[in-house]
Amino acid sequence: MTIADYKQRLGDHGKDTKLNLSNLFGNVDTSGLTADQFYGTALSLVYSLNDNELIAAVEAEAEGKVEANVFSAAKLAATLMAMNNIYYRFVHLSSDKQFAKMPAGLRMNGMANPGVDKTDFELFSLAVSALNGCGMCIDSHVGVLVKHGVSAQAIQTSIRLAAVLNAAKTARALS
């Protein structure tokens, strides 16, 4: 299954989503992201969305365009952000600020050596953090990315991927 196949399974209510998928996946070269960044971000997002058909479609699109390490790093980003986004969203939203002073006590060794460029991994993590709604994590990842010279266009593209892939899953579920 490819993105084109997945789009065909979306109902009329998914017309805009189909167009947005075409725009994103049809213009990877103008996205402001490298192939590793684009497909790694997309993979991280679909692994987080846990839609097997969408996973298959994005994996098919990425196949031959990125190496196996990008697939592995995308799985790592999805997994670590599933944990971190819950924890740090709680810390951020809790009115009891004592939790912000406490050590998280969560193992995150994979972040030290994710198997891809650390800036790319930050981009994957940012998109998943946006998907999961963790403002504290979003701010942290954007700060690192800006510090490392990642363009606003590249950051925006990662968030557009999150928005459109989330819409695709919703449109498919409603078909």
Tab-separated table of C-alpha atoms in Angstrom, residues 89-161:
chain	number	residue	atom	x	y	z
A	89	ARG	CA	2.417	17.468	29.844
A	90	PHE	CA	1.384	16.544	33.397
A	91	VAL	CA	4.298	18.526	34.867
A	92	HIS	CA	3.412	21.521	32.701
A	93	LEU	CA	-0.338	21.432	33.362
A	94	SER	CA	-0.308	20.607	37.057
A	95	SER	CA	-1.019	23.587	39.263
A	96	ASP	CA	1.158	21.936	41.915
A	97	LYS	CA	4.640	23.064	40.824
A	98	GLN	CA	6.472	20.678	43.166
A	99	PHE	CA	6.425	18.107	40.337
A	100	ALA	CA	8.537	20.358	38.113
A	101	LYS	CA	11.274	20.238	40.757
A	102	MET	CA	11.284	16.459	41.047
A	103	PRO	CA	13.526	14.267	38.876
A	104	ALA	CA	11.498	12.498	36.191
A	105	GLY	CA	13.065	9.124	36.946
A	106	LEU	CA	12.388	7.977	33.379
A	107	ARG	CA	15.002	6.150	31.327
A	108	MET	CA	15.673	7.872	28.020
A	109	ASN	CA	19.033	6.426	27.026
A	110	GLY	CA	17.984	6.151	23.383
A	111	MET	CA	17.985	9.932	23.051
A	112	ALA	CA	21.749	9.999	23.559
A	113	ASN	CA	22.351	7.777	20.523
A	114	PRO	CA	19.213	7.555	18.385
A	115	GLY	CA	20.978	6.109	15.340
A	116	VAL	CA	20.441	9.231	13.216
A	117	ASP	CA	21.653	12.811	13.376
A	118	LYS	CA	20.490	14.258	16.704
A	119	THR	CA	18.922	17.256	14.973
A	120	ASP	CA	16.869	14.904	12.796
A	121	PHE	CA	15.774	13.015	15.917
A	122	GLU	CA	14.711	16.305	17.529
A	123	LEU	CA	12.561	17.003	14.474
A	124	PHE	CA	10.922	13.560	14.708
A	125	SER	CA	10.334	14.157	18.426
A	126	LEU	CA	8.893	17.629	17.857
A	127	ALA	CA	6.275	16.351	15.419
A	128	VAL	CA	5.204	13.553	17.770
A	129	SER	CA	5.120	16.000	20.690
A	130	ALA	CA	2.818	18.269	18.675
A	131	LEU	CA	0.617	15.292	17.848
A	132	ASN	CA	0.486	14.368	21.541
A	133	GLY	CA	-0.138	17.952	22.654
A	134	CYS	CA	2.820	18.460	24.986
A	135	GLY	CA	3.555	22.190	25.016
A	136	MET	CA	6.558	21.855	27.293
A	137	CYS	CA	8.106	19.305	24.927
A	138	ILE	CA	7.243	21.390	21.855
A	139	ASP	CA	9.046	24.412	23.326
A	140	SER	CA	12.085	22.307	24.218
A	141	HIS	CA	12.377	20.677	20.770
A	142	VAL	CA	11.815	23.939	18.871
A	143	GLY	CA	14.514	25.613	20.978
A	144	VAL	CA	17.034	22.891	20.140
A	145	LEU	CA	16.118	22.936	16.454
A	146	VAL	CA	16.416	26.717	16.149
A	147	LYS	CA	19.739	26.608	18.013
A	148	HIS	CA	20.971	24.089	15.418
A	149	GLY	CA	19.892	26.275	12.511
A	150	VAL	CA	16.813	24.341	11.379
A	151	SER	CA	14.634	26.659	9.308
A	152	ALA	CA	11.142	27.752	10.285
A	153	GLN	CA	9.936	26.160	7.029
A	154	ALA	CA	11.378	22.779	8.038
A	155	ILE	CA	9.816	23.020	11.492
A	156	GLN	CA	6.469	24.022	9.973
A	157	THR	CA	6.609	21.116	7.513
A	158	SER	CA	7.089	18.657	10.372
A	159	ILE	CA	3.973	20.036	12.060
A	160	ARG	CA	2.021	20.019	8.792
A	161	LEU	CA	2.918	16.336	8.489
